Amino acid sequence: MKNNKILSLIGLATKAGKTVSGEFSTEKSVKTGKGFLVLVADDASLNTKKKFRNMCGFYQVPIYFLSDKEQLGRAMGKEFRASLAVQDENFANAIIKELEKR
């Protein structure tokens, strides 16, 4: 399953301190230009999805919807996470590459 590789990369990026999660931190990361990729859980609310879709479109940051809150959180070694931003270009590119394969 392709999601495993993506979730593993998220875990590695988190261990390296290159991710932020939660709505506020993700939004701040995008608006300050530190975020290279935004991931939002498929089971996040429609309002959350719309907010990040619009914001990422405006700031030209790639956004993807995958998995669910529980799996995203588990990949980061935390509880439920609806959104996260990857703050390292190399990790972001590696995750995007995997996402494009599916």
mmCIF file with all atom_site columns, C-alpha atoms in Angstrom:
data_model
loop_
_atom_site.group_PDB
_atom_site.id
_atom_site.type_symbol
_atom_site.label_atom_id
_atom_site.label_alt_id
_atom_site.label_comp_id
_atom_site.label_asym_id
_atom_site.label_entity_id
_atom_site.label_seq_id
_atom_site.pdbx_PDB_ins_code
_atom_site.Cartn_x
_atom_site.Cartn_y
_atom_site.Cartn_z
_atom_site.occupancy
_atom_site.B_iso_or_equiv
_atom_site.pdbx_formal_charge
_atom_site.auth_seq_id
_atom_site.auth_comp_id
_atom_site.auth_asym_id
_atom_site.auth_atom_id
_atom_site.pdbx_PDB_model_num
ATOM 1   C CA . MET A 1 1   ? 0.000   0.000  0.000  1.00 0.00 ? 1   MET A CA 1
ATOM 2   C CA . LYS A 1 2   ? 1.396   3.382  -1.030 1.00 0.00 ? 2   LYS A CA 1
ATOM 3   C CA . ASN A 1 3   ? 0.117   5.215  2.052  1.00 0.00 ? 3   ASN A CA 1
ATOM 4   C CA . ASN A 1 4   ? 2.624   3.355  4.243  1.00 0.00 ? 4   ASN A CA 1
ATOM 5   C CA . LYS A 1 5   ? 5.581   4.938  2.455  1.00 0.00 ? 5   LYS A CA 1
ATOM 6   C CA . ILE A 1 6   ? 3.983   8.383  2.699  1.00 0.00 ? 6   ILE A CA 1
ATOM 7   C CA . LEU A 1 7   ? 3.213   7.943  6.395  1.00 0.00 ? 7   LEU A CA 1
ATOM 8   C CA . SER A 1 8   ? 6.787   6.729  6.988  1.00 0.00 ? 8   SER A CA 1
ATOM 9   C CA . LEU A 1 9   ? 8.164   9.848  5.315  1.00 0.00 ? 9   LEU A CA 1
ATOM 10  C CA . ILE A 1 10  ? 5.892   11.991 7.499  1.00 0.00 ? 10  ILE A CA 1
ATOM 11  C CA . GLY A 1 11  ? 7.268   10.156 10.540 1.00 0.00 ? 11  GLY A CA 1
ATOM 12  C CA . LEU A 1 12  ? 10.860  10.769 9.457  1.00 0.00 ? 12  LEU A CA 1
ATOM 13  C CA . ALA A 1 13  ? 10.189  14.443 8.787  1.00 0.00 ? 13  ALA A CA 1
ATOM 14  C CA . THR A 1 14  ? 8.559   14.762 12.217 1.00 0.00 ? 14  THR A CA 1
ATOM 15  C CA . LYS A 1 15  ? 11.528  13.102 13.950 1.00 0.00 ? 15  LYS A CA 1
ATOM 16  C CA . ALA A 1 16  ? 13.803  15.550 12.129 1.00 0.00 ? 16  ALA A CA 1
ATOM 17  C CA . GLY A 1 17  ? 11.668  18.414 13.446 1.00 0.00 ? 17  GLY A CA 1
ATOM 18  C CA . LYS A 1 18  ? 10.542  19.431 9.968  1.00 0.00 ? 18  LYS A CA 1
ATOM 19  C CA . THR A 1 19  ? 6.766   19.255 10.417 1.00 0.00 ? 19  THR A CA 1
ATOM 20  C CA . VAL A 1 20  ? 4.165   21.262 12.279 1.00 0.00 ? 20  VAL A CA 1
ATOM 21  C CA . SER A 1 21  ? 0.631   20.084 12.911 1.00 0.00 ? 21  SER A CA 1
ATOM 22  C CA . GLY A 1 22  ? -2.674  21.463 13.977 1.00 0.00 ? 22  GLY A CA 1
ATOM 23  C CA . GLU A 1 23  ? -4.744  24.099 12.247 1.00 0.00 ? 23  GLU A CA 1
ATOM 24  C CA . PHE A 1 24  ? -3.036  27.172 13.730 1.00 0.00 ? 24  PHE A CA 1
ATOM 25  C CA . SER A 1 25  ? 0.557   25.973 13.255 1.00 0.00 ? 25  SER A CA 1
ATOM 26  C CA . THR A 1 26  ? -0.116  24.741 9.715  1.00 0.00 ? 26  THR A CA 1
ATOM 27  C CA . GLU A 1 27  ? -1.708  28.057 8.777  1.00 0.00 ? 27  GLU A CA 1
ATOM 28  C CA . LYS A 1 28  ? 1.194   30.031 10.282 1.00 0.00 ? 28  LYS A CA 1
ATOM 29  C CA . SER A 1 29  ? 3.723   27.856 8.443  1.00 0.00 ? 29  SER A CA 1
ATOM 30  C CA . VAL A 1 30  ? 2.053   28.505 5.069  1.00 0.00 ? 30  VAL A CA 1
ATOM 31  C CA . LYS A 1 31  ? 1.607   32.234 5.627  1.00 0.00 ? 31  LYS A CA 1
ATOM 32  C CA . THR A 1 32  ? 5.231   32.756 6.734  1.00 0.00 ? 32  THR A CA 1
ATOM 33  C CA . GLY A 1 33  ? 6.527   30.854 3.695  1.00 0.00 ? 33  GLY A CA 1
ATOM 34  C CA . LYS A 1 34  ? 8.072   28.029 5.762  1.00 0.00 ? 34  LYS A CA 1
ATOM 35  C CA . GLY A 1 35  ? 5.648   25.329 4.628  1.00 0.00 ? 35  GLY A CA 1
ATOM 36  C CA . PHE A 1 36  ? 6.505   23.486 1.414  1.00 0.00 ? 36  PHE A CA 1
ATOM 37  C CA . LEU A 1 37  ? 3.597   21.023 1.552  1.00 0.00 ? 37  LEU A CA 1
ATOM 38  C CA . VAL A 1 38  ? 0.275   20.792 3.386  1.00 0.00 ? 38  VAL A CA 1
ATOM 39  C CA . LEU A 1 39  ? -1.441  17.490 4.131  1.00 0.00 ? 39  LEU A CA 1
ATOM 40  C CA . VAL A 1 40  ? -5.041  17.411 5.326  1.00 0.00 ? 40  VAL A CA 1
ATOM 41  C CA . ALA A 1 41  ? -6.896  14.322 6.544  1.00 0.00 ? 41  ALA A CA 1
ATOM 42  C CA . ASP A 1 42  ? -9.669  13.058 4.260  1.00 0.00 ? 42  ASP A CA 1
ATOM 43  C CA . ASP A 1 43  ? -12.035 12.977 7.226  1.00 0.00 ? 43  ASP A CA 1
ATOM 44  C CA . ALA A 1 44  ? -11.386 16.600 8.217  1.00 0.00 ? 44  ALA A CA 1
ATOM 45  C CA . SER A 1 45  ? -14.408 18.891 8.153  1.00 0.00 ? 45  SER A CA 1
ATOM 46  C CA . LEU A 1 46  ? -15.465 20.452 4.866  1.00 0.00 ? 46  LEU A CA 1
ATOM 47  C CA . ASN A 1 47  ? -14.780 23.873 6.357  1.00 0.00 ? 47  ASN A CA 1
ATOM 48  C CA . THR A 1 48  ? -11.188 22.894 7.232  1.00 0.00 ? 48  THR A CA 1
ATOM 49  C CA . LYS A 1 49  ? -10.591 21.435 3.761  1.00 0.00 ? 49  LYS A CA 1
ATOM 50  C CA . LYS A 1 50  ? -11.964 24.556 2.063  1.00 0.00 ? 50  LYS A CA 1
ATOM 51  C CA . LYS A 1 51  ? -9.924  26.878 4.277  1.00 0.00 ? 51  LYS A CA 1
ATOM 52  C CA . PHE A 1 52  ? -6.640  25.105 3.519  1.00 0.00 ? 52  PHE A CA 1
ATOM 53  C CA . ARG A 1 53  ? -7.465  24.629 -0.181 1.00 0.00 ? 53  ARG A CA 1
ATOM 54  C CA . ASN A 1 54  ? -8.064  28.387 -0.562 1.00 0.00 ? 54  ASN A CA 1
ATOM 55  C CA . MET A 1 55  ? -5.044  29.376 1.521  1.00 0.00 ? 55  MET A CA 1
ATOM 56  C CA . CYS A 1 56  ? -2.680  26.986 -0.272 1.00 0.00 ? 56  CYS A CA 1
ATOM 57  C CA . GLY A 1 57  ? -3.979  28.195 -3.627 1.00 0.00 ? 57  GLY A CA 1
ATOM 58  C CA . PHE A 1 58  ? -3.281  31.793 -2.658 1.00 0.00 ? 58  PHE A CA 1
ATOM 59  C CA . TYR A 1 59  ? 0.218   31.107 -1.274 1.00 0.00 ? 59  TYR A CA 1
ATOM 60  C CA . GLN A 1 60  ? 0.982   28.536 -4.002 1.00 0.00 ? 60  GLN A CA 1
ATOM 61  C CA . VAL A 1 61  ? 1.744   25.690 -1.613 1.00 0.00 ? 61  VAL A CA 1
ATOM 62  C CA . PRO A 1 62  ? 0.905   22.137 -2.754 1.00 0.00 ? 62  PRO A CA 1
ATOM 63  C CA . ILE A 1 63  ? -1.942  20.559 -0.772 1.00 0.00 ? 63  ILE A CA 1
ATOM 64  C CA . TYR A 1 64  ? -3.001  16.919 -0.646 1.00 0.00 ? 64  TYR A CA 1
ATOM 65  C CA . PHE A 1 65  ? -5.776  15.072 1.130  1.00 0.00 ? 65  PHE A CA 1
ATOM 66  C CA . LEU A 1 66  ? -4.966  11.622 2.424  1.00 0.00 ? 66  LEU A CA 1
ATOM 67  C CA . SER A 1 67  ? -5.680  8.999  5.022  1.00 0.00 ? 67  SER A CA 1
ATOM 68  C CA . ASP A 1 68  ? -7.599  9.963  8.140  1.00 0.00 ? 68  ASP A CA 1
ATOM 69  C CA . LYS A 1 69  ? -6.923  11.970 11.297 1.00 0.00 ? 69  LYS A CA 1
ATOM 70  C CA . GLU A 1 70  ? -5.937  8.902  13.286 1.00 0.00 ? 70  GLU A CA 1
ATOM 71  C CA . GLN A 1 71  ? -3.339  7.667  10.767 1.00 0.00 ? 71  GLN A CA 1
ATOM 72  C CA . LEU A 1 72  ? -1.847  11.138 10.254 1.00 0.00 ? 72  LEU A CA 1
ATOM 73  C CA . GLY A 1 73  ? -1.536  11.527 14.002 1.00 0.00 ? 73  GLY A CA 1
ATOM 74  C CA . ARG A 1 74  ? -0.036  8.080  14.436 1.00 0.00 ? 74  ARG A CA 1
ATOM 75  C CA . ALA A 1 75  ? 2.534   8.776  11.702 1.00 0.00 ? 75  ALA A CA 1
ATOM 76  C CA . MET A 1 76  ? 3.625   11.829 13.701 1.00 0.00 ? 76  MET A CA 1
ATOM 77  C CA . GLY A 1 77  ? 3.637   9.928  16.991 1.00 0.00 ? 77  GLY A CA 1
ATOM 78  C CA . LYS A 1 78  ? 0.751   12.028 18.300 1.00 0.00 ? 78  LYS A CA 1
ATOM 79  C CA . GLU A 1 79  ? -3.018  11.917 18.739 1.00 0.00 ? 79  GLU A CA 1
ATOM 80  C CA . PHE A 1 80  ? -5.459  12.823 15.963 1.00 0.00 ? 80  PHE A CA 1
ATOM 81  C CA . ARG A 1 81  ? -4.134  15.365 13.446 1.00 0.00 ? 81  ARG A CA 1
ATOM 82  C CA . ALA A 1 82  ? -6.372  16.931 10.789 1.00 0.00 ? 82  ALA A CA 1
ATOM 83  C CA . SER A 1 83  ? -3.621  18.999 9.144  1.00 0.00 ? 83  SER A CA 1
ATOM 84  C CA . LEU A 1 84  ? 0.132   19.267 8.988  1.00 0.00 ? 84  LEU A CA 1
ATOM 85  C CA . ALA A 1 85  ? 2.747   21.231 7.076  1.00 0.00 ? 85  ALA A CA 1
ATOM 86  C CA . VAL A 1 86  ? 6.140   19.914 5.961  1.00 0.00 ? 86  VAL A CA 1
ATOM 87  C CA . GLN A 1 87  ? 8.796   22.587 6.466  1.00 0.00 ? 87  GLN A CA 1
ATOM 88  C CA . ASP A 1 88  ? 11.636  20.937 4.580  1.00 0.00 ? 88  ASP A CA 1
ATOM 89  C CA . GLU A 1 89  ? 11.792  21.093 0.795  1.00 0.00 ? 89  GLU A CA 1
ATOM 90  C CA . ASN A 1 90  ? 13.447  17.694 0.368  1.00 0.00 ? 90  ASN A CA 1
ATOM 91  C CA . PHE A 1 91  ? 10.943  15.873 2.574  1.00 0.00 ? 91  PHE A CA 1
ATOM 92  C CA . ALA A 1 92  ? 8.102   17.730 0.833  1.00 0.00 ? 92  ALA A CA 1
ATOM 93  C CA . ASN A 1 93  ? 9.381   16.706 -2.606 1.00 0.00 ? 93  ASN A CA 1
ATOM 94  C CA . ALA A 1 94  ? 9.804   13.068 -1.530 1.00 0.00 ? 94  ALA A CA 1
ATOM 95  C CA . ILE A 1 95  ? 6.250   12.941 -0.151 1.00 0.00 ? 95  ILE A CA 1
ATOM 96  C CA . ILE A 1 96  ? 4.821   14.631 -3.275 1.00 0.00 ? 96  ILE A CA 1
ATOM 97  C CA . LYS A 1 97  ? 6.668   12.107 -5.445 1.00 0.00 ? 97  LYS A CA 1
ATOM 98  C CA . GLU A 1 98  ? 5.025   9.237  -3.527 1.00 0.00 ? 98  GLU A CA 1
ATOM 99  C CA . LEU A 1 99  ? 1.615   10.938 -3.636 1.00 0.00 ? 99  LEU A CA 1
ATOM 100 C CA . GLU A 1 100 ? 1.876   11.331 -7.421 1.00 0.00 ? 100 GLU A CA 1
ATOM 101 C CA . LYS A 1 101 ? 2.493   7.577  -7.797 1.00 0.00 ? 101 LYS A CA 1
ATOM 102 C CA . ARG A 1 102 ? -0.878  6.595  -6.330 1.00 0.00 ? 102 ARG A CA 1
#
